[in-house]
PDB file of C-alpha atoms in Angstrom:
ATOM      1  CA  MET A   1       0.000   0.011   0.010  1.00 71.00           C
ATOM      2  CA  SER A   2       1.293   3.422  -0.915  1.00 84.00           C
ATOM      3  CA  GLU A   3       2.127   5.984   1.727  1.00 90.00           C
ATOM      4  CA  THR A   4      -0.543   8.588   2.111  1.00 92.00           C
ATOM      5  CA  ILE A   5       0.689  12.152   2.449  1.00 93.00           C
ATOM      6  CA  SER A   6      -1.097  15.454   2.841  1.00 95.00           C
ATOM      7  CA  ALA A   7      -1.081  18.162   0.199  1.00 94.00           C
ATOM      8  CA  LEU A   8       2.137  19.907   1.305  1.00 96.00           C
ATOM      9  CA  ASN A   9       3.476  17.110   3.495  1.00 94.00           C
ATOM     10  CA  ASN A  10       3.609  19.188   6.706  1.00 94.00           C
ATOM     11  CA  ALA A  11       5.291  22.265   5.210  1.00 96.00           C
ATOM     12  CA  GLY A  12       6.001  25.019   7.730  1.00 96.00           C
ATOM     13  CA  TYR A  13       7.035  28.647   7.757  1.00 97.00           C
ATOM     14  CA  SER A  14       7.978  31.114  10.442  1.00 96.00           C
ATOM     15  CA  GLY A  15       7.433  34.775   9.842  1.00 95.00           C
ATOM     16  CA  LEU A  16       5.192  37.175  11.725  1.00 95.00           C
ATOM     17  CA  VAL A  17       3.268  34.077  12.666  1.00 96.00           C
ATOM     18  CA  ARG A  18       3.933  30.370  12.380  1.00 97.00           C
ATOM     19  CA  ILE A  19       2.207  28.671   9.433  1.00 97.00           C
ATOM     20  CA  ASP A  20       1.943  24.908   9.344  1.00 97.00           C
ATOM     21  CA  GLU A  21       0.249  22.540   7.029  1.00 97.00           C
ATOM     22  CA  THR A  22      -0.842  20.194   9.723  1.00 95.00           C
ATOM     23  CA  GLY A  23      -0.838  16.959   7.729  1.00 94.00           C
ATOM     24  CA  LEU A  24      -3.486  14.327   7.326  1.00 96.00           C
ATOM     25  CA  GLN A  25      -6.812  15.153   8.899  1.00 96.00           C
ATOM     26  CA  GLY A  26      -9.913  13.054   8.671  1.00 96.00           C
ATOM     27  CA  MET A  27     -12.887  15.054   7.358  1.00 97.00           C
ATOM     28  CA  ILE A  28     -16.409  13.822   6.681  1.00 97.00           C
ATOM     29  CA  THR A  29     -19.035  16.005   5.079  1.00 97.00           C
ATOM     30  CA  LEU A  30     -22.619  15.370   6.145  1.00 97.00           C
ATOM     31  CA  ARG A  31     -25.385  16.886   4.102  1.00 97.00           C
ATOM     32  CA  GLY A  32     -29.053  16.619   5.002  1.00 97.00           C
ATOM     33  CA  ASP A  33     -31.846  18.214   6.976  1.00 97.00           C
ATOM     34  CA  LEU A  34     -30.091  19.269  10.190  1.00 96.00           C
ATOM     35  CA  SER A  35     -33.359  19.349  12.090  1.00 96.00           C
ATOM     36  CA  LEU A  36     -33.742  15.574  11.812  1.00 96.00           C
ATOM     37  CA  THR A  37     -32.916  13.653  15.008  1.00 96.00           C
ATOM     38  CA  THR A  38     -31.087  10.942  13.092  1.00 96.00           C
ATOM     39  CA  VAL A  39     -28.831  13.410  11.356  1.00 97.00           C
ATOM     40  CA  LYS A  40     -28.063  15.173  14.617  1.00 97.00           C
ATOM     41  CA  LYS A  41     -27.344  11.904  16.341  1.00 96.00           C
ATOM     42  CA  VAL A  42     -25.065  10.682  13.558  1.00 96.00           C
ATOM     43  CA  ALA A  43     -23.094  13.917  13.573  1.00 96.00           C
ATOM     44  CA  THR A  44     -22.597  14.078  17.330  1.00 96.00           C
ATOM     45  CA  THR A  45     -21.772  10.359  17.636  1.00 95.00           C
ATOM     46  CA  ALA A  46     -19.209  10.468  14.831  1.00 95.00           C
ATOM     47  CA  SER A  47     -17.464  13.593  16.045  1.00 95.00           C
ATOM     48  CA  GLY A  48     -17.934  13.140  19.778  1.00 95.00           C
ATOM     49  CA  ALA A  49     -18.813  16.822  19.939  1.00 96.00           C
ATOM     50  CA  THR A  50     -22.066  18.538  20.838  1.00 97.00           C
ATOM     51  CA  PHE A  51     -24.302  19.750  18.049  1.00 97.00           C
ATOM     52  CA  PRO A  52     -23.183  23.182  16.870  1.00 97.00           C
ATOM     53  CA  GLY A  53     -25.405  26.178  16.405  1.00 96.00           C
ATOM     54  CA  GLN A  54     -25.329  28.417  13.374  1.00 96.00           C
ATOM     55  CA  ARG A  55     -21.699  29.135  12.307  1.00 96.00           C
ATOM     56  CA  GLN A  56     -20.354  27.323  15.375  1.00 97.00           C
ATOM     57  CA  ILE A  57     -17.693  24.665  15.702  1.00 97.00           C
ATOM     58  CA  THR A  58     -17.645  22.349  18.684  1.00 97.00           C
ATOM     59  CA  VAL A  59     -14.580  20.373  19.712  1.00 95.00           C
ATOM     60  CA  SER A  60     -14.188  16.993  21.372  1.00 95.00           C
ATOM     61  CA  ASP A  61     -11.163  14.964  22.428  1.00 93.00           C
ATOM     62  CA  THR A  62     -10.886  13.190  19.113  1.00 90.00           C
ATOM     63  CA  GLY A  63     -12.541  15.555  16.657  1.00 93.00           C
ATOM     64  CA  ALA A  64     -14.760  18.485  15.964  1.00 97.00           C
ATOM     65  CA  LEU A  65     -18.111  19.245  14.444  1.00 97.00           C
ATOM     66  CA  ALA A  66     -18.582  22.331  12.285  1.00 98.00           C
ATOM     67  CA  TRP A  67     -21.731  24.014  10.945  1.00 97.00           C
ATOM     68  CA  MET A  68     -20.958  24.734   7.307  1.00 97.00           C
ATOM     69  CA  SER A  69     -24.342  25.753   5.881  1.00 96.00           C
ATOM     70  CA  PRO A  70     -28.034  25.263   6.824  1.00 95.00           C
ATOM     71  CA  ASP A  71     -27.834  21.710   5.422  1.00 96.00           C
ATOM     72  CA  GLU A  72     -24.209  20.796   5.800  1.00 97.00           C
ATOM     73  CA  LEU A  73     -21.918  19.767   8.622  1.00 97.00           C
ATOM     74  CA  LEU A  74     -18.203  18.916   8.656  1.00 97.00           C
ATOM     75  CA  ILE A  75     -16.915  16.244  11.006  1.00 97.00           C
ATOM     76  CA  LEU A  76     -13.225  16.343  11.869  1.00 97.00           C
ATOM     77  CA  CYS A  77     -11.637  13.138  13.229  1.00 96.00           C
ATOM     78  CA  PRO A  78      -8.294  11.327  13.128  1.00 96.00           C
ATOM     79  CA  TYR A  79      -7.417  10.322   9.554  1.00 96.00           C
ATOM     80  CA  GLU A  80      -7.161   6.582  10.350  1.00 95.00           C
ATOM     81  CA  GLU A  81     -10.658   6.463  11.836  1.00 96.00           C
ATOM     82  CA  VAL A  82     -12.514   7.957   8.885  1.00 96.00           C
ATOM     83  CA  SER A  83     -13.598   4.724   7.231  1.00 96.00           C
ATOM     84  CA  ASP A  84     -14.791   3.207  10.533  1.00 96.00           C
ATOM     85  CA  ARG A  85     -16.742   6.275  11.568  1.00 96.00           C
ATOM     86  CA  LEU A  86     -18.118   6.746   8.063  1.00 97.00           C
ATOM     87  CA  ALA A  87     -19.342   3.111   7.918  1.00 97.00           C
ATOM     88  CA  LYS A  88     -21.151   3.589  11.272  1.00 96.00           C
ATOM     89  CA  MET A  89     -22.672   6.868  10.065  1.00 96.00           C
ATOM     90  CA  THR A  90     -23.946   5.357   6.822  1.00 96.00           C
ATOM     91  CA  LYS A  91     -25.411   2.439   8.728  1.00 96.00           C
ATOM     92  CA  THR A  92     -27.184   4.665  11.261  1.00 96.00           C
ATOM     93  CA  LEU A  93     -28.468   6.989   8.583  1.00 96.00           C
ATOM     94  CA  GLY A  94     -30.094   4.064   6.735  1.00 94.00           C
ATOM     95  CA  ASN A  95     -32.802   5.412   4.537  1.00 95.00           C
ATOM     96  CA  THR A  96     -32.664   8.932   5.897  1.00 95.00           C
ATOM     97  CA  ASN A  97     -32.335  11.451   3.103  1.00 96.00           C
ATOM     98  CA  ALA A  98     -28.763  12.483   3.995  1.00 96.00           C
ATOM     99  CA  LEU A  99     -25.309  11.866   2.676  1.00 96.00           C
ATOM    100  CA  ALA A 100     -22.018  11.383   4.448  1.00 97.00           C
ATOM    101  CA  VAL A 101     -18.823  11.471   2.374  1.00 97.00           C
ATOM    102  CA  ASP A 102     -15.128  11.159   3.149  1.00 97.00           C
ATOM    103  CA  VAL A 103     -13.476  14.354   1.948  1.00 97.00           C
ATOM    104  CA  SER A 104     -10.212  14.004   3.830  1.00 96.00           C
ATOM    105  CA  ASP A 105      -8.084  13.762   0.753  1.00 96.00           C
ATOM    106  CA  ALA A 106      -9.902  16.548  -1.030  1.00 96.00           C
ATOM    107  CA  ARG A 107      -8.879  19.191   1.481  1.00 96.00           C
ATOM    108  CA  ALA A 108      -5.845  20.702   3.105  1.00 97.00           C
ATOM    109  CA  ILE A 109      -5.668  22.101   6.603  1.00 97.00           C
ATOM    110  CA  PHE A 110      -3.401  24.793   8.003  1.00 98.00           C
ATOM    111  CA  ALA A 111      -2.606  26.185  11.410  1.00 98.00           C
ATOM    112  CA  ILE A 112      -1.777  29.871  11.704  1.00 97.00           C
ATOM    113  CA  SER A 113      -0.456  30.722  15.143  1.00 97.00           C
ATOM    114  CA  GLY A 114       1.059  33.712  16.808  1.00 95.00           C
ATOM    115  CA  GLU A 115       0.184  37.059  18.283  1.00 94.00           C
ATOM    116  CA  ASP A 116      -0.298  38.654  14.868  1.00 94.00           C
ATOM    117  CA  ALA A 117      -2.537  35.818  13.577  1.00 96.00           C
ATOM    118  CA  ARG A 118      -5.599  38.051  13.422  1.00 96.00           C
ATOM    119  CA  ASP A 119      -3.702  40.645  11.421  1.00 95.00           C
ATOM    120  CA  VAL A 120      -2.352  38.069   8.997  1.00 97.00           C
ATOM    121  CA  MET A 121      -5.799  36.546   8.392  1.00 97.00           C
ATOM    122  CA  ALA A 122      -7.431  39.983   8.101  1.00 96.00           C
ATOM    123  CA  LYS A 123      -5.034  40.841   5.237  1.00 97.00           C
ATOM    124  CA  LEU A 124      -6.519  37.967   3.241  1.00 97.00           C
ATOM    125  CA  CYS A 125     -10.146  37.500   4.337  1.00 97.00           C
ATOM    126  CA  PRO A 126     -12.939  40.093   4.064  1.00 96.00           C
ATOM    127  CA  VAL A 127     -14.068  39.255   7.599  1.00 96.00           C
ATOM    128  CA  ASP A 128     -14.287  41.391  10.736  1.00 95.00           C
ATOM    129  CA  LEU A 129     -11.745  39.641  12.957  1.00 95.00           C
ATOM    130  CA  HIS A 130     -11.982  42.036  15.883  1.00 94.00           C
ATOM    131  CA  PRO A 131     -11.539  40.043  19.116  1.00 93.00           C
ATOM    132  CA  GLU A 132     -15.009  41.036  20.277  1.00 92.00           C
ATOM    133  CA  VAL A 133     -16.625  39.987  17.022  1.00 94.00           C
ATOM    134  CA  PHE A 134     -14.775  36.842  15.880  1.00 96.00           C
ATOM    135  CA  LYS A 135     -14.109  34.507  18.765  1.00 95.00           C
ATOM    136  CA  PRO A 136     -12.967  30.952  19.219  1.00 96.00           C
ATOM    137  CA  GLY A 137     -15.902  28.608  18.575  1.00 96.00           C
ATOM    138  CA  GLU A 138     -17.085  30.356  15.435  1.00 96.00           C
ATOM    139  CA  ILE A 139     -16.318  29.037  11.968  1.00 97.00           C
ATOM    140  CA  ARG A 140     -16.478  31.315   8.999  1.00 97.00           C
ATOM    141  CA  ARG A 141     -16.533  30.195   5.410  1.00 97.00           C
ATOM    142  CA  THR A 142     -15.073  32.981   3.356  1.00 97.00           C
ATOM    143  CA  ARG A 143     -12.384  33.676   0.803  1.00 96.00           C
ATOM    144  CA  LEU A 144      -8.647  33.656   1.348  1.00 97.00           C
ATOM    145  CA  ALA A 145      -7.433  36.040  -1.337  1.00 96.00           C
ATOM    146  CA  GLN A 146      -8.752  34.273  -4.390  1.00 96.00           C
ATOM    147  CA  ILE A 147      -9.802  30.909  -3.032  1.00 97.00           C
ATOM    148  CA  ALA A 148     -12.606  29.574  -0.869  1.00 97.00           C
ATOM    149  CA  ALA A 149     -11.670  28.708   2.677  1.00 97.00           C
ATOM    150  CA  ALA A 150     -13.105  28.067   6.110  1.00 98.00           C
ATOM    151  CA  ILE A 151     -11.422  29.568   9.137  1.00 97.00           C
ATOM    152  CA  TRP A 152     -11.916  29.225  12.877  1.00 97.00           C
ATOM    153  CA  MET A 153      -9.928  29.975  16.002  1.00 96.00           C
ATOM    154  CA  GLU A 154      -8.703  27.345  18.434  1.00 94.00           C
ATOM    155  CA  ASP A 155      -7.850  30.077  20.928  1.00 92.00           C
ATOM    156  CA  ASP A 156      -7.015  33.745  20.793  1.00 91.00           C
ATOM    157  CA  ASP A 157      -3.725  33.365  18.862  1.00 92.00           C
ATOM    158  CA  ASN A 158      -4.435  30.235  16.831  1.00 96.00           C
ATOM    159  CA  PHE A 159      -6.349  29.988  13.586  1.00 97.00           C
ATOM    160  CA  ARG A 160      -7.216  26.845  11.632  1.00 97.00           C
ATOM    161  CA  LEU A 161      -7.908  27.002   7.940  1.00 98.00           C
ATOM    162  CA  ILE A 162      -9.379  24.465   5.563  1.00 97.00           C
ATOM    163  CA  CYS A 163      -9.172  24.809   1.785  1.00 97.00           C
ATOM    164  CA  PHE A 164      -9.353  22.550  -1.180  1.00 97.00           C
ATOM    165  CA  ARG A 165      -6.271  20.366  -1.662  1.00 97.00           C
ATOM    166  CA  SER A 166      -5.837  21.578  -5.266  1.00 97.00           C
ATOM    167  CA  VAL A 167      -5.175  25.091  -4.033  1.00 98.00           C
ATOM    168  CA  ALA A 168      -3.133  24.192  -0.977  1.00 97.00           C
ATOM    169  CA  GLN A 169       0.078  25.548  -2.496  1.00 98.00           C
ATOM    170  CA  TYR A 170      -1.644  28.829  -3.307  1.00 98.00           C
ATOM    171  CA  ALA A 171      -3.011  29.111   0.235  1.00 98.00           C
ATOM    172  CA  TYR A 172       0.413  28.399   1.733  1.00 98.00           C
ATOM    173  CA  ASP A 173       2.158  30.921  -0.552  1.00 98.00           C
ATOM    174  CA  VAL A 174      -0.377  33.657   0.040  1.00 98.00           C
ATOM    175  CA  LEU A 175      -0.251  33.066   3.816  1.00 98.00           C
ATOM    176  CA  LYS A 176       3.534  33.307   3.697  1.00 97.00           C
ATOM    177  CA  VAL A 177       3.319  36.641   1.887  1.00 97.00           C
ATOM    178  CA  ALA A 178       0.832  37.952   4.455  1.00 97.00           C
ATOM    179  CA  ALA A 179       3.139  36.790   7.239  1.00 96.00           C
ATOM    180  CA  ALA A 180       6.355  38.071   5.719  1.00 96.00           C
ATOM    181  CA  ALA A 181       8.785  39.562   8.198  1.00 92.00           C
ATOM    182  CA  GLY A 182       8.444  43.368   8.435  1.00 92.00           C
ATOM    183  CA  SER A 183       4.826  43.387   7.249  1.00 92.00           C
ATOM    184  CA  ALA A 184       3.242  43.689  10.654  1.00 91.00           C
ATOM    185  CA  ALA A 185       0.043  45.732  10.585  1.00 91.00           C
ATOM    186  CA  GLY A 186      -0.334  45.929  14.353  1.00 89.00           C
ATOM    187  CA  PHE A 187      -4.032  46.590  13.911  1.00 90.00           C
ATOM    188  CA  HIS A 188      -5.657  44.026  16.162  1.00 88.00           C
ATOM    189  CA  ALA A 189      -3.057  44.279  18.892  1.00 80.00           C
ATOM    190  CA  ALA A 190      -3.915  47.974  19.155  1.00 75.00           C
ATOM    191  CA  GLN A 191      -7.590  47.073  19.585  1.00 66.00           C
ATOM    192  CA  ASP A 192      -7.041  44.876  22.609  1.00 54.00           C
ATOM    193  CA  PRO A 193      -8.226  46.421  25.863  1.00 55.00           C
ATOM    194  CA  VAL A 194      -5.196  47.260  27.936  1.00 48.00           C
TER     195      VAL A 194
ATOM    196  CA  MET B   1     -18.384  48.283  -1.014  1.00 83.00           C
ATOM    197  CA  LEU B   2     -21.671  46.424  -0.779  1.00 93.00           C
ATOM    198  CA  THR B   3     -22.254  44.259   2.301  1.00 95.00           C
ATOM    199  CA  LEU B   4     -25.262  41.966   2.444  1.00 97.00           C
ATOM    200  CA  GLN B   5     -26.356  39.794   5.346  1.00 97.00           C
ATOM    201  CA  CYS B   6     -26.923  36.198   4.198  1.00 97.00           C
ATOM    202  CA  PRO B   7     -30.340  35.176   5.540  1.00 96.00           C
ATOM    203  CA  TYR B   8     -29.258  31.541   5.830  1.00 96.00           C
ATOM    204  CA  CYS B   9     -26.006  31.794   7.771  1.00 94.00           C
ATOM    205  CA  GLY B  10     -26.272  35.312   9.189  1.00 94.00           C
ATOM    206  CA  VAL B  11     -22.879  36.336   7.890  1.00 95.00           C
ATOM    207  CA  GLN B  12     -22.317  39.973   6.928  1.00 95.00           C
ATOM    208  CA  ALA B  13     -20.947  38.995   3.550  1.00 95.00           C
ATOM    209  CA  ASP B  14     -18.720  41.295   1.611  1.00 93.00           C
ATOM    210  CA  GLU B  15     -19.589  41.810  -2.055  1.00 94.00           C
ATOM    211  CA  THR B  16     -16.513  39.795  -3.050  1.00 95.00           C
ATOM    212  CA  GLU B  17     -17.887  36.751  -1.198  1.00 96.00           C
ATOM    213  CA  LEU B  18     -21.098  36.880  -3.206  1.00 97.00           C
ATOM    214  CA  SER B  19     -22.144  36.293  -6.774  1.00 97.00           C
ATOM    215  CA  ALA B  20     -24.734  38.512  -8.410  1.00 96.00           C
ATOM    216  CA  GLY B  21     -27.639  36.613  -9.869  1.00 95.00           C
ATOM    217  CA  GLY B  22     -29.576  39.328 -11.686  1.00 94.00           C
ATOM    218  CA  GLU B  23     -33.139  40.511 -11.171  1.00 95.00           C
ATOM    219  CA  ALA B  24     -35.390  38.871  -8.599  1.00 95.00           C
ATOM    220  CA  HIS B  25     -38.901  37.515  -8.827  1.00 94.00           C
ATOM    221  CA  ILE B  26     -38.910  36.734 -12.550  1.00 93.00           C
ATOM    222  CA  GLU B  27     -41.810  34.516 -13.474  1.00 92.00           C
ATOM    223  CA  ARG B  28     -40.861  31.710 -15.825  1.00 93.00           C
ATOM    224  CA  HIS B  29     -42.760  31.338 -19.108  1.00 95.00           C
ATOM    225  CA  GLY B  30     -41.636  28.264 -20.990  1.00 91.00           C
ATOM    226  CA  PRO B  31     -43.026  26.092 -23.763  1.00 92.00           C
ATOM    227  CA  GLY B  32     -46.704  26.687 -24.465  1.00 93.00           C
ATOM    228  CA  SER B  33     -46.644  30.307 -23.384  1.00 95.00           C
ATOM    229  CA  SER B  34     -47.420  33.225 -25.640  1.00 96.00           C
ATOM    230  CA  ASP B  35     -44.604  34.866 -27.630  1.00 95.00           C
ATOM    231  CA  GLU B  36     -45.049  38.082 -25.642  1.00 95.00           C
ATOM    232  CA  ALA B  37     -44.813  36.322 -22.278  1.00 96.00           C
ATOM    233  CA  PHE B  38     -41.769  34.334 -23.375  1.00 95.00           C
ATOM    234  CA  GLU B  39     -40.073  37.465 -24.699  1.00 95.00           C
ATOM    235  CA  GLU B  40     -40.742  39.271 -21.452  1.00 93.00           C
ATOM    236  CA  TYR B  41     -39.395  36.333 -19.426  1.00 94.00           C
ATOM    237  CA  LEU B  42     -36.252  36.197 -21.510  1.00 94.00           C
ATOM    238  CA  PHE B  43     -35.409  39.821 -22.137  1.00 95.00           C
ATOM    239  CA  ALA B  44     -37.476  42.350 -20.215  1.00 93.00           C
ATOM    240  CA  ARG B  45     -35.550  43.556 -17.184  1.00 94.00           C
ATOM    241  CA  GLU B  46     -35.766  46.556 -14.915  1.00 93.00           C
ATOM    242  CA  ASN B  47     -32.952  49.083 -14.891  1.00 92.00           C
ATOM    243  CA  PRO B  48     -34.110  51.151 -11.981  1.00 93.00           C
ATOM    244  CA  PHE B  49     -32.679  54.411 -10.663  1.00 94.00           C
ATOM    245  CA  GLY B  50     -33.496  53.631  -7.058  1.00 93.00           C
ATOM    246  CA  VAL B  51     -35.230  50.697  -5.370  1.00 95.00           C
ATOM    247  CA  HIS B  52     -34.261  47.318  -6.824  1.00 96.00           C
ATOM    248  CA  PHE B  53     -34.698  43.629  -5.963  1.00 96.00           C
ATOM    249  CA  GLU B  54     -31.940  41.236  -6.863  1.00 96.00           C
ATOM    250  CA  ARG B  55     -30.838  37.644  -6.505  1.00 97.00           C
ATOM    251  CA  TRP B  56     -27.482  36.947  -4.908  1.00 97.00           C
ATOM    252  CA  ARG B  57     -25.593  33.812  -4.043  1.00 97.00           C
ATOM    253  CA  HIS B  58     -23.395  33.389  -1.016  1.00 97.00           C
ATOM    254  CA  SER B  59     -20.888  31.572  -3.196  1.00 96.00           C
ATOM    255  CA  TYR B  60     -17.856  31.836  -0.909  1.00 96.00           C
ATOM    256  CA  GLY B  61     -19.899  30.865   2.100  1.00 95.00           C
ATOM    257  CA  CYS B  62     -22.909  28.605   2.562  1.00 95.00           C
ATOM    258  CA  GLY B  63     -23.573  28.535  -1.173  1.00 95.00           C
ATOM    259  CA  LYS B  64     -27.247  29.495  -0.860  1.00 96.00           C
ATOM    260  CA  TRP B  65     -29.225  31.804  -3.095  1.00 97.00           C
ATOM    261  CA  PHE B  66     -31.075  34.668  -1.493  1.00 97.00           C
ATOM    262  CA  HIS B  67     -32.867  37.919  -2.380  1.00 97.00           C
ATOM    263  CA  ALA B  68     -31.767  41.428  -1.599  1.00 97.00           C
ATOM    264  CA  ALA B  69     -33.647  44.666  -1.621  1.00 97.00           C
ATOM    265  CA  ARG B  70     -31.445  47.664  -2.149  1.00 95.00           C
ATOM    266  CA  ASN B  71     -31.175  51.082  -3.702  1.00 95.00           C
ATOM    267  CA  THR B  72     -29.047  51.416  -6.832  1.00 94.00           C
ATOM    268  CA  VAL B  73     -28.464  55.135  -6.228  1.00 94.00           C
ATOM    269  CA  THR B  74     -27.770  55.423  -2.538  1.00 93.00           C
ATOM    270  CA  LEU B  75     -26.480  51.803  -2.164  1.00 92.00           C
ATOM    271  CA  GLU B  76     -28.689  51.523   0.925  1.00 94.00           C
ATOM    272  CA  VAL B  77     -29.647  47.937   1.669  1.00 96.00           C
ATOM    273  CA  TYR B  78     -33.268  47.567   2.811  1.00 96.00           C
ATOM    274  CA  GLY B  79     -32.914  43.899   3.686  1.00 96.00           C
ATOM    275  CA  THR B  80     -32.258  40.373   2.533  1.00 97.00           C
ATOM    276  CA  TYR B  81     -34.692  37.471   2.520  1.00 97.00           C
ATOM    277  CA  PRO B  82     -34.733  33.790   1.555  1.00 96.00           C
ATOM    278  CA  ALA B  83     -35.047  32.677  -2.049  1.00 95.00           C
ATOM    279  CA  GLN B  84     -38.245  30.691  -1.440  1.00 93.00           C
ATOM    280  CA  THR B  85     -40.524  33.676  -2.025  1.00 93.00           C
ATOM    281  CA  THR B  86     -42.251  35.018  -5.141  1.00 91.00           C
ATOM    282  CA  GLU B  87     -42.410  38.573  -3.902  1.00 92.00           C
ATOM    283  CA  PRO B  88     -40.662  40.701  -1.237  1.00 94.00           C
ATOM    284  CA  PRO B  89     -41.931  40.205   2.314  1.00 95.00           C
ATOM    285  CA  ALA B  90     -44.254  42.858   3.777  1.00 95.00           C
ATOM    286  CA  ASP B  91     -41.831  44.069   6.401  1.00 95.00           C
ATOM    287  CA  ILE B  92     -39.181  44.894   3.792  1.00 95.00           C
ATOM    288  CA  ARG B  93     -41.726  46.711   1.581  1.00 95.00           C
ATOM    289  CA  LYS B  94     -42.899  48.688   4.585  1.00 95.00           C
ATOM    290  CA  ARG B  95     -39.341  49.610   5.427  1.00 95.00           C
ATOM    291  CA  ILE B  96     -38.759  50.817   1.867  1.00 95.00           C
ATOM    292  CA  SER B  97     -41.915  52.877   1.930  1.00 94.00           C
ATOM    293  CA  GLY B  98     -40.659  54.549   5.105  1.00 94.00           C
ATOM    294  CA  VAL B  99     -37.370  55.581   3.502  1.00 92.00           C
ATOM    295  CA  ALA B 100     -38.375  56.047  -0.138  1.00 90.00           C
ATOM    296  CA  PRO B 101     -42.114  56.955  -0.297  1.00 90.00           C
ATOM    297  CA  GLY B 102     -43.711  56.531  -3.712  1.00 90.00           C
ATOM    298  CA  TRP B 103     -41.292  53.868  -4.884  1.00 92.00           C
ATOM    299  CA  THR B 104     -42.293  51.540  -7.657  1.00 93.00           C
ATOM    300  CA  TRP B 105     -40.736  48.380  -9.088  1.00 92.00           C
ATOM    301  CA  ARG B 106     -42.364  46.280 -11.759  1.00 89.00           C
ATOM    302  CA  PHE B 107     -45.597  44.941 -10.155  1.00 83.00           C
ATOM    303  CA  LEU B 108     -44.861  46.564  -6.823  1.00 83.00           C
ATOM    304  CA  GLY B 109     -45.143  50.009  -5.299  1.00 70.00           C
TER     305      GLY B 109
END
């Protein structure tokens, strides 16, 4: 069996912030009517996390559950466990009009960490990233320069970003430019209450 | 810069996160309709100087289509509402009447 590697094979860069392609990450997309009990149950069981509200992402020990749209959820779990969890999901769903698909190899995931993380992300995404507006626990699908991406915060200095695997190199390059040494904007740091 | 709130995910979406979908509330006339009705369905569009209703898609977000009521002159946004409607909801029409009395748009006003 061939060795599975992620899009950029754990590439990393240190500039204003630390940028890491964090390697293989299990991801399962679940589409269906999110008000159905079965769909809710499948999502929470597979991710181990509580059911998220609108635009929320909830985290568990072994995964996370993200609200992607009114009829779509994203389940994050260890890469090796995807097929097991997916099989259980499909079985539980049965004839329910919903679809669970393994998208792990279709996506790339990045970690952006450091004090200037909000500034770096704000250079690329048309999103209000003020600490009082965008907080850990919220996931925002938006654009990163010219590509679609979903971003959320693990804590106050750590962003996570998901994009399509085919544009992983672009995402990495554009993040490196935004985090180039000497390009500090110092905007969000100045907003913090002293 | 135009900012519209997506009625499905609540995001204040920047214009660059959205795709414009043309005029809203167009009634489809297909095979079997009169030539006039078909021509109107295909070609007749408003080009208003003021209140306008449009379709937008939150293409860089949840991917859903929605409607927006806005003013093409002042760029004021009167509101957004779901795509599953054949005409603007009463509350949005009332709001427009409050700001732009005497407005008309196609079958409305």
